[in-house]
């Protein structure tokens, strides 16, 4: 069983199973396990909270240490022995990996636990790499969006002011960040007959006309 932590909903969800086909047909999807920092009575939750593997060679003898819900599930599964290891990378627990011998008479051993722990480490590294790759992709996508918006803003600005003014907009923004005293010459221009002319023209033609001045 591979079960992963869902921090948003505070549960541990079973994501993959092998060897449980008959049980799944009988009881349906394996249940989620509620994640609580002070809960140590569930197998999966305890491993996630402590980051320490559990190896029960005789689950019947250890049954009383677990919650009633865990006991009911273990009885339904017919579990005799069980190993649960954390899927951990750099102190972050992504979930758990478990194995049991419901259909085998061979007892689980320390070698089985070590093998499962090694698999858990490989899964954790793969998940961490995928998480980092996703973060890089999201950062790149955000950067592309910002660059596109900047380009579109400049293109729109160039429709109303000369290109050199549009290109110097960033310098103007820096100037606005601090007070500046400067002598300015301002010229107001009135286009004779512009109002009546603009009323007879589509907006695109008005913009084109104004851009010639």
PDB file of C-alpha atoms in Angstrom:
ATOM      1  CA  UNK A   1       0.000   0.000   0.000  1.00  0.00           C
ATOM      2  CA  UNK A   2       1.162   3.522  -0.802  1.00  0.00           C
ATOM      3  CA  UNK A   3      -0.699   6.163   1.204  1.00  0.00           C
ATOM      4  CA  UNK A   4       0.111   9.875   0.876  1.00  0.00           C
ATOM      5  CA  UNK A   5      -0.450  12.809   3.208  1.00  0.00           C
ATOM      6  CA  UNK A   6      -3.016  15.386   2.118  1.00  0.00           C
ATOM      7  CA  UNK A   7      -2.128  18.420   4.255  1.00  0.00           C
ATOM      8  CA  UNK A   8      -4.981  20.502   2.896  1.00  0.00           C
ATOM      9  CA  UNK A   9      -7.643  18.077   4.118  1.00  0.00           C
ATOM     10  CA  UNK A  10      -5.556  16.665   6.991  1.00  0.00           C
ATOM     11  CA  UNK A  11      -5.905  13.039   5.927  1.00  0.00           C
ATOM     12  CA  UNK A  12      -3.729  10.186   4.719  1.00  0.00           C
ATOM     13  CA  UNK A  13      -5.181   8.804   1.475  1.00  0.00           C
ATOM     14  CA  UNK A  14      -4.456   5.407  -0.047  1.00  0.00           C
ATOM     15  CA  UNK A  15      -3.160   6.047  -3.583  1.00  0.00           C
ATOM     16  CA  UNK A  16      -1.994   2.585  -4.736  1.00  0.00           C
ATOM     17  CA  UNK A  17      -2.429  -1.016  -3.650  1.00  0.00           C
ATOM     18  CA  UNK A  18      -1.321  -4.478  -4.766  1.00  0.00           C
ATOM     19  CA  UNK A  19      -2.747  -7.765  -3.519  1.00  0.00           C
ATOM     20  CA  UNK A  20      -5.954  -6.231  -2.154  1.00  0.00           C
ATOM     21  CA  UNK A  21      -8.163  -6.836  -5.166  1.00  0.00           C
ATOM     22  CA  UNK A  22     -10.595  -9.180  -3.363  1.00  0.00           C
ATOM     23  CA  UNK A  23     -10.843  -6.909  -0.304  1.00  0.00           C
ATOM     24  CA  UNK A  24     -11.422  -3.829  -2.448  1.00  0.00           C
ATOM     25  CA  UNK A  25     -14.206  -5.620  -4.309  1.00  0.00           C
ATOM     26  CA  UNK A  26     -15.786  -6.502  -0.967  1.00  0.00           C
ATOM     27  CA  UNK A  27     -15.461  -3.231   0.980  1.00  0.00           C
ATOM     28  CA  UNK A  28     -14.755  -0.752  -1.821  1.00  0.00           C
ATOM     29  CA  UNK A  29     -12.011   1.884  -1.695  1.00  0.00           C
ATOM     30  CA  UNK A  30      -9.751   1.681   1.339  1.00  0.00           C
ATOM     31  CA  UNK A  31     -10.665   4.520   3.738  1.00  0.00           C
ATOM     32  CA  UNK A  32      -8.761   7.746   4.383  1.00  0.00           C
ATOM     33  CA  UNK A  33      -7.080   8.143   7.751  1.00  0.00           C
ATOM     34  CA  UNK A  34      -7.599  11.382   9.673  1.00  0.00           C
ATOM     35  CA  UNK A  35      -4.298  13.103  10.401  1.00  0.00           C
ATOM     36  CA  UNK A  36      -3.894  14.454  13.918  1.00  0.00           C
ATOM     37  CA  UNK A  37      -0.582  15.380  15.601  1.00  0.00           C
ATOM     38  CA  UNK A  38      -1.583  13.725  18.888  1.00  0.00           C
ATOM     39  CA  UNK A  39      -2.938  10.534  17.320  1.00  0.00           C
ATOM     40  CA  UNK A  40      -0.669   7.520  17.816  1.00  0.00           C
ATOM     41  CA  UNK A  41      -3.302   4.793  17.778  1.00  0.00           C
ATOM     42  CA  UNK A  42      -3.463   4.352  14.012  1.00  0.00           C
ATOM     43  CA  UNK A  43      -0.688   2.534  12.146  1.00  0.00           C
ATOM     44  CA  UNK A  44      -0.357   4.967   9.236  1.00  0.00           C
ATOM     45  CA  UNK A  45      -0.974   8.101  11.331  1.00  0.00           C
ATOM     46  CA  UNK A  46       1.579   7.038  13.953  1.00  0.00           C
ATOM     47  CA  UNK A  47       4.283   6.498  11.331  1.00  0.00           C
ATOM     48  CA  UNK A  48       3.543   9.881   9.719  1.00  0.00           C
ATOM     49  CA  UNK A  49       3.606  11.659  13.105  1.00  0.00           C
ATOM     50  CA  UNK A  50       6.795  10.010  14.354  1.00  0.00           C
ATOM     51  CA  UNK A  51       8.637   9.388  11.087  1.00  0.00           C
ATOM     52  CA  UNK A  52       9.594   5.969  12.490  1.00  0.00           C
ATOM     53  CA  UNK A  53       8.825   2.610  10.864  1.00  0.00           C
ATOM     54  CA  UNK A  54       6.573   0.042  12.553  1.00  0.00           C
ATOM     55  CA  UNK A  55       7.261  -3.701  12.244  1.00  0.00           C
ATOM     56  CA  UNK A  56       4.600  -5.917  13.819  1.00  0.00           C
ATOM     57  CA  UNK A  57       5.531  -9.603  13.441  1.00  0.00           C
ATOM     58  CA  UNK A  58       2.381 -10.702  15.250  1.00  0.00           C
ATOM     59  CA  UNK A  59      -0.400  -8.207  14.679  1.00  0.00           C
ATOM     60  CA  UNK A  60      -2.816 -10.092  16.938  1.00  0.00           C
ATOM     61  CA  UNK A  61      -0.620  -9.554  20.000  1.00  0.00           C
ATOM     62  CA  UNK A  62      -0.186  -5.854  19.179  1.00  0.00           C
ATOM     63  CA  UNK A  63      -3.833  -5.245  18.241  1.00  0.00           C
ATOM     64  CA  UNK A  64      -4.796  -3.676  21.591  1.00  0.00           C
ATOM     65  CA  UNK A  65      -2.323  -0.818  21.042  1.00  0.00           C
ATOM     66  CA  UNK A  66      -4.263   0.472  18.045  1.00  0.00           C
ATOM     67  CA  UNK A  67      -7.570   2.238  17.574  1.00  0.00           C
ATOM     68  CA  UNK A  68     -10.818   0.352  17.174  1.00  0.00           C
ATOM     69  CA  UNK A  69     -11.082   1.481  13.538  1.00  0.00           C
ATOM     70  CA  UNK A  70      -7.559   0.180  12.819  1.00  0.00           C
ATOM     71  CA  UNK A  71      -8.390  -3.124  14.495  1.00  0.00           C
ATOM     72  CA  UNK A  72     -11.547  -3.536  12.407  1.00  0.00           C
ATOM     73  CA  UNK A  73      -9.655  -2.855   9.187  1.00  0.00           C
ATOM     74  CA  UNK A  74      -6.809  -5.240  10.077  1.00  0.00           C
ATOM     75  CA  UNK A  75      -9.347  -7.982  10.854  1.00  0.00           C
ATOM     76  CA  UNK A  76     -11.117  -7.412   7.515  1.00  0.00           C
ATOM     77  CA  UNK A  77      -7.786  -7.598   5.695  1.00  0.00           C
ATOM     78  CA  UNK A  78      -6.826 -10.739   7.600  1.00  0.00           C
ATOM     79  CA  UNK A  79      -3.453  -9.230   8.499  1.00  0.00           C
ATOM     80  CA  UNK A  80      -1.021 -11.472  10.398  1.00  0.00           C
ATOM     81  CA  UNK A  81       2.090  -9.279  10.283  1.00  0.00           C
ATOM     82  CA  UNK A  82       2.707  -5.797   8.952  1.00  0.00           C
ATOM     83  CA  UNK A  83       5.497  -3.357   8.116  1.00  0.00           C
ATOM     84  CA  UNK A  84       4.810   0.364   7.709  1.00  0.00           C
ATOM     85  CA  UNK A  85       7.658   2.718   6.765  1.00  0.00           C
ATOM     86  CA  UNK A  86       7.606   6.487   6.255  1.00  0.00           C
ATOM     87  CA  UNK A  87       8.126   8.033   2.813  1.00  0.00           C
ATOM     88  CA  UNK A  88      10.474  10.777   3.988  1.00  0.00           C
ATOM     89  CA  UNK A  89      12.795  13.286   2.335  1.00  0.00           C
ATOM     90  CA  UNK A  90      14.758  15.878   4.349  1.00  0.00           C
ATOM     91  CA  UNK A  91      12.499  15.540   7.415  1.00  0.00           C
ATOM     92  CA  UNK A  92       9.316  15.962   5.347  1.00  0.00           C
ATOM     93  CA  UNK A  93       6.985  12.963   5.506  1.00  0.00           C
ATOM     94  CA  UNK A  94       5.086  12.550   2.237  1.00  0.00           C
ATOM     95  CA  UNK A  95       3.225   9.406   3.314  1.00  0.00           C
ATOM     96  CA  UNK A  96       3.750   5.742   4.148  1.00  0.00           C
ATOM     97  CA  UNK A  97       4.563   2.494   2.386  1.00  0.00           C
ATOM     98  CA  UNK A  98       3.252  -0.723   3.920  1.00  0.00           C
ATOM     99  CA  UNK A  99       3.420  -4.464   3.316  1.00  0.00           C
ATOM    100  CA  UNK A 100       1.733  -7.427   4.980  1.00  0.00           C
ATOM    101  CA  UNK A 101       1.428 -11.168   4.497  1.00  0.00           C
ATOM    102  CA  UNK A 102      -2.315 -11.720   4.272  1.00  0.00           C
ATOM    103  CA  UNK A 103      -1.921 -14.371   1.556  1.00  0.00           C
ATOM    104  CA  UNK A 104       1.448 -15.876   2.504  1.00  0.00           C
ATOM    105  CA  UNK A 105       2.679 -18.194   5.220  1.00  0.00           C
ATOM    106  CA  UNK A 106       6.219 -16.786   5.017  1.00  0.00           C
ATOM    107  CA  UNK A 107       6.863 -14.530   8.005  1.00  0.00           C
ATOM    108  CA  UNK A 108       8.023 -10.973   7.413  1.00  0.00           C
ATOM    109  CA  UNK A 109      11.653 -10.329   8.331  1.00  0.00           C
ATOM    110  CA  UNK A 110      14.052  -7.493   9.097  1.00  0.00           C
ATOM    111  CA  UNK A 111      15.276  -7.791   5.506  1.00  0.00           C
ATOM    112  CA  UNK A 112      11.727  -7.108   4.317  1.00  0.00           C
ATOM    113  CA  UNK A 113      11.594  -4.003   6.502  1.00  0.00           C
ATOM    114  CA  UNK A 114      14.958  -2.760   5.191  1.00  0.00           C
ATOM    115  CA  UNK A 115      13.873  -3.386   1.602  1.00  0.00           C
ATOM    116  CA  UNK A 116      10.625  -1.514   2.165  1.00  0.00           C
ATOM    117  CA  UNK A 117      12.502   1.381   3.807  1.00  0.00           C
ATOM    118  CA  UNK A 118      14.804   1.584   0.776  1.00  0.00           C
ATOM    119  CA  UNK A 119      11.799   1.658  -1.558  1.00  0.00           C
ATOM    120  CA  UNK A 120      10.239   4.375   0.595  1.00  0.00           C
ATOM    121  CA  UNK A 121      13.400   6.484   0.287  1.00  0.00           C
ATOM    122  CA  UNK A 122      13.400   6.124  -3.503  1.00  0.00           C
ATOM    123  CA  UNK A 123       9.730   7.102  -3.682  1.00  0.00           C
ATOM    124  CA  UNK A 124      10.382  10.129  -1.457  1.00  0.00           C
ATOM    125  CA  UNK A 125      13.272  11.341  -3.632  1.00  0.00           C
ATOM    126  CA  UNK A 126      11.145  10.937  -6.760  1.00  0.00           C
ATOM    127  CA  UNK A 127       8.290  12.880  -5.153  1.00  0.00           C
ATOM    128  CA  UNK A 128      10.637  15.653  -3.962  1.00  0.00           C
ATOM    129  CA  UNK A 129      12.128  15.956  -7.460  1.00  0.00           C
ATOM    130  CA  UNK A 130       8.656  16.106  -8.983  1.00  0.00           C
ATOM    131  CA  UNK A 131       7.630  18.757  -6.438  1.00  0.00           C
ATOM    132  CA  UNK A 132      10.744  20.844  -7.188  1.00  0.00           C
ATOM    133  CA  UNK A 133      10.205  20.456 -10.940  1.00  0.00           C
ATOM    134  CA  UNK A 134       6.610  21.633 -10.562  1.00  0.00           C
ATOM    135  CA  UNK A 135       7.762  24.667  -8.525  1.00  0.00           C
ATOM    136  CA  UNK A 136      10.335  25.561 -11.211  1.00  0.00           C
ATOM    137  CA  UNK A 137       7.726  25.185 -13.949  1.00  0.00           C
ATOM    138  CA  UNK A 138       5.277  27.393 -12.066  1.00  0.00           C
ATOM    139  CA  UNK A 139       7.984  30.033 -11.566  1.00  0.00           C
ATOM    140  CA  UNK A 140       8.858  29.948 -15.271  1.00  0.00           C
ATOM    141  CA  UNK A 141       5.205  30.215 -16.242  1.00  0.00           C
ATOM    142  CA  UNK A 142       4.751  33.182 -13.898  1.00  0.00           C
ATOM    143  CA  UNK A 143       7.836  34.844 -15.369  1.00  0.00           C
ATOM    144  CA  UNK A 144       6.535  34.339 -18.919  1.00  0.00           C
ATOM    145  CA  UNK A 145       3.135  35.771 -17.968  1.00  0.00           C
ATOM    146  CA  UNK A 146       4.750  38.865 -16.404  1.00  0.00           C
ATOM    147  CA  UNK A 147       6.992  39.355 -19.441  1.00  0.00           C
ATOM    148  CA  UNK A 148       4.007  39.053 -21.783  1.00  0.00           C
ATOM    149  CA  UNK A 149       1.975  41.534 -19.743  1.00  0.00           C
ATOM    150  CA  UNK A 150       4.916  43.971 -19.710  1.00  0.00           C
ATOM    151  CA  UNK A 151       5.253  43.653 -23.480  1.00  0.00           C
ATOM    152  CA  UNK A 152       1.525  44.142 -24.024  1.00  0.00           C
ATOM    153  CA  UNK A 153       1.504  47.181 -21.722  1.00  0.00           C
ATOM    154  CA  UNK A 154       4.421  48.733 -23.610  1.00  0.00           C
ATOM    155  CA  UNK A 155       2.740  48.056 -26.966  1.00  0.00           C
ATOM    156  CA  UNK A 156      -0.458  49.732 -25.771  1.00  0.00           C
ATOM    157  CA  UNK A 157       1.503  52.657 -24.329  1.00  0.00           C
ATOM    158  CA  UNK A 158       3.263  53.121 -27.671  1.00  0.00           C
ATOM    159  CA  UNK A 159      -0.107  53.757 -29.281  1.00  0.00           C
ATOM    160  CA  UNK A 160      -0.354  57.053 -27.381  1.00  0.00           C
ATOM    161  CA  UNK A 161       3.242  58.223 -26.894  1.00  0.00           C
ATOM    162  CA  UNK A 162       6.472  58.035 -28.938  1.00  0.00           C
ATOM    163  CA  UNK A 163       8.443  54.779 -28.716  1.00  0.00           C
ATOM    164  CA  UNK A 164      11.348  56.396 -26.861  1.00  0.00           C
ATOM    165  CA  UNK A 165       8.933  57.641 -24.197  1.00  0.00           C
ATOM    166  CA  UNK A 166       7.376  54.206 -23.834  1.00  0.00           C
ATOM    167  CA  UNK A 167      10.826  52.624 -23.554  1.00  0.00           C
ATOM    168  CA  UNK A 168      11.812  55.053 -20.812  1.00  0.00           C
ATOM    169  CA  UNK A 169       8.733  54.298 -18.701  1.00  0.00           C
ATOM    170  CA  UNK A 170      10.764  52.255 -16.211  1.00  0.00           C
ATOM    171  CA  UNK A 171      13.136  55.193 -15.683  1.00  0.00           C
ATOM    172  CA  UNK A 172      10.125  57.431 -15.103  1.00  0.00           C
ATOM    173  CA  UNK A 173       8.776  55.021 -12.496  1.00  0.00           C
ATOM    174  CA  UNK A 174      12.108  55.156 -10.638  1.00  0.00           C
ATOM    175  CA  UNK A 175      11.980  58.957 -10.701  1.00  0.00           C
ATOM    176  CA  UNK A 176       8.487  58.902  -9.178  1.00  0.00           C
ATOM    177  CA  UNK A 177       9.768  56.904  -6.217  1.00  0.00           C
ATOM    178  CA  UNK A 178      11.583  59.989  -4.865  1.00  0.00           C
ATOM    179  CA  UNK A 179      10.715  63.740  -4.893  1.00  0.00           C
ATOM    180  CA  UNK A 180      12.137  65.728  -7.800  1.00  0.00           C
ATOM    181  CA  UNK A 181      12.226  69.476  -8.457  1.00  0.00           C
ATOM    182  CA  UNK A 182      12.433  70.343 -12.153  1.00  0.00           C
ATOM    183  CA  UNK A 183      11.452  73.210 -14.470  1.00  0.00           C
ATOM    184  CA  UNK A 184       8.929  72.047 -17.060  1.00  0.00           C
ATOM    185  CA  UNK A 185       7.431  73.498 -20.215  1.00  0.00           C
ATOM    186  CA  UNK A 186       3.903  72.316 -20.936  1.00  0.00           C
ATOM    187  CA  UNK A 187       2.091  72.945 -24.199  1.00  0.00           C
ATOM    188  CA  UNK A 188      -1.655  72.417 -24.606  1.00  0.00           C
ATOM    189  CA  UNK A 189      -2.876  71.792 -28.157  1.00  0.00           C
ATOM    190  CA  UNK A 190      -6.472  72.076 -29.310  1.00  0.00           C
ATOM    191  CA  UNK A 191      -7.433  70.481 -32.612  1.00  0.00           C
ATOM    192  CA  UNK A 192     -10.008  72.627 -34.347  1.00  0.00           C
ATOM    193  CA  UNK A 193     -13.144  70.696 -35.156  1.00  0.00           C
ATOM    194  CA  UNK A 194     -11.914  67.577 -33.398  1.00  0.00           C
ATOM    195  CA  UNK A 195     -15.127  66.869 -31.478  1.00  0.00           C
ATOM    196  CA  UNK A 196     -17.401  66.880 -34.548  1.00  0.00           C
ATOM    197  CA  UNK A 197     -14.760  64.965 -36.517  1.00  0.00           C
ATOM    198  CA  UNK A 198     -14.341  62.279 -33.843  1.00  0.00           C
ATOM    199  CA  UNK A 199     -18.102  61.764 -33.620  1.00  0.00           C
ATOM    200  CA  UNK A 200     -18.117  60.633 -37.249  1.00  0.00           C
ATOM    201  CA  UNK A 201     -15.134  58.259 -36.992  1.00  0.00           C
ATOM    202  CA  UNK A 202     -14.648  54.813 -35.437  1.00  0.00           C
ATOM    203  CA  UNK A 203     -12.370  54.693 -32.346  1.00  0.00           C
ATOM    204  CA  UNK A 204      -9.536  53.020 -34.293  1.00  0.00           C
ATOM    205  CA  UNK A 205      -9.457  55.855 -36.831  1.00  0.00           C
ATOM    206  CA  UNK A 206      -9.484  58.477 -34.043  1.00  0.00           C
ATOM    207  CA  UNK A 207      -6.519  56.752 -32.390  1.00  0.00           C
ATOM    208  CA  UNK A 208      -4.651  56.637 -35.712  1.00  0.00           C
ATOM    209  CA  UNK A 209      -5.352  60.332 -36.302  1.00  0.00           C
ATOM    210  CA  UNK A 210      -4.122  61.357 -32.845  1.00  0.00           C
ATOM    211  CA  UNK A 211      -0.968  59.292 -33.254  1.00  0.00           C
ATOM    212  CA  UNK A 212       0.101  61.501 -36.165  1.00  0.00           C
ATOM    213  CA  UNK A 213       0.489  64.542 -33.895  1.00  0.00           C
TER     214      UNK A 213
END
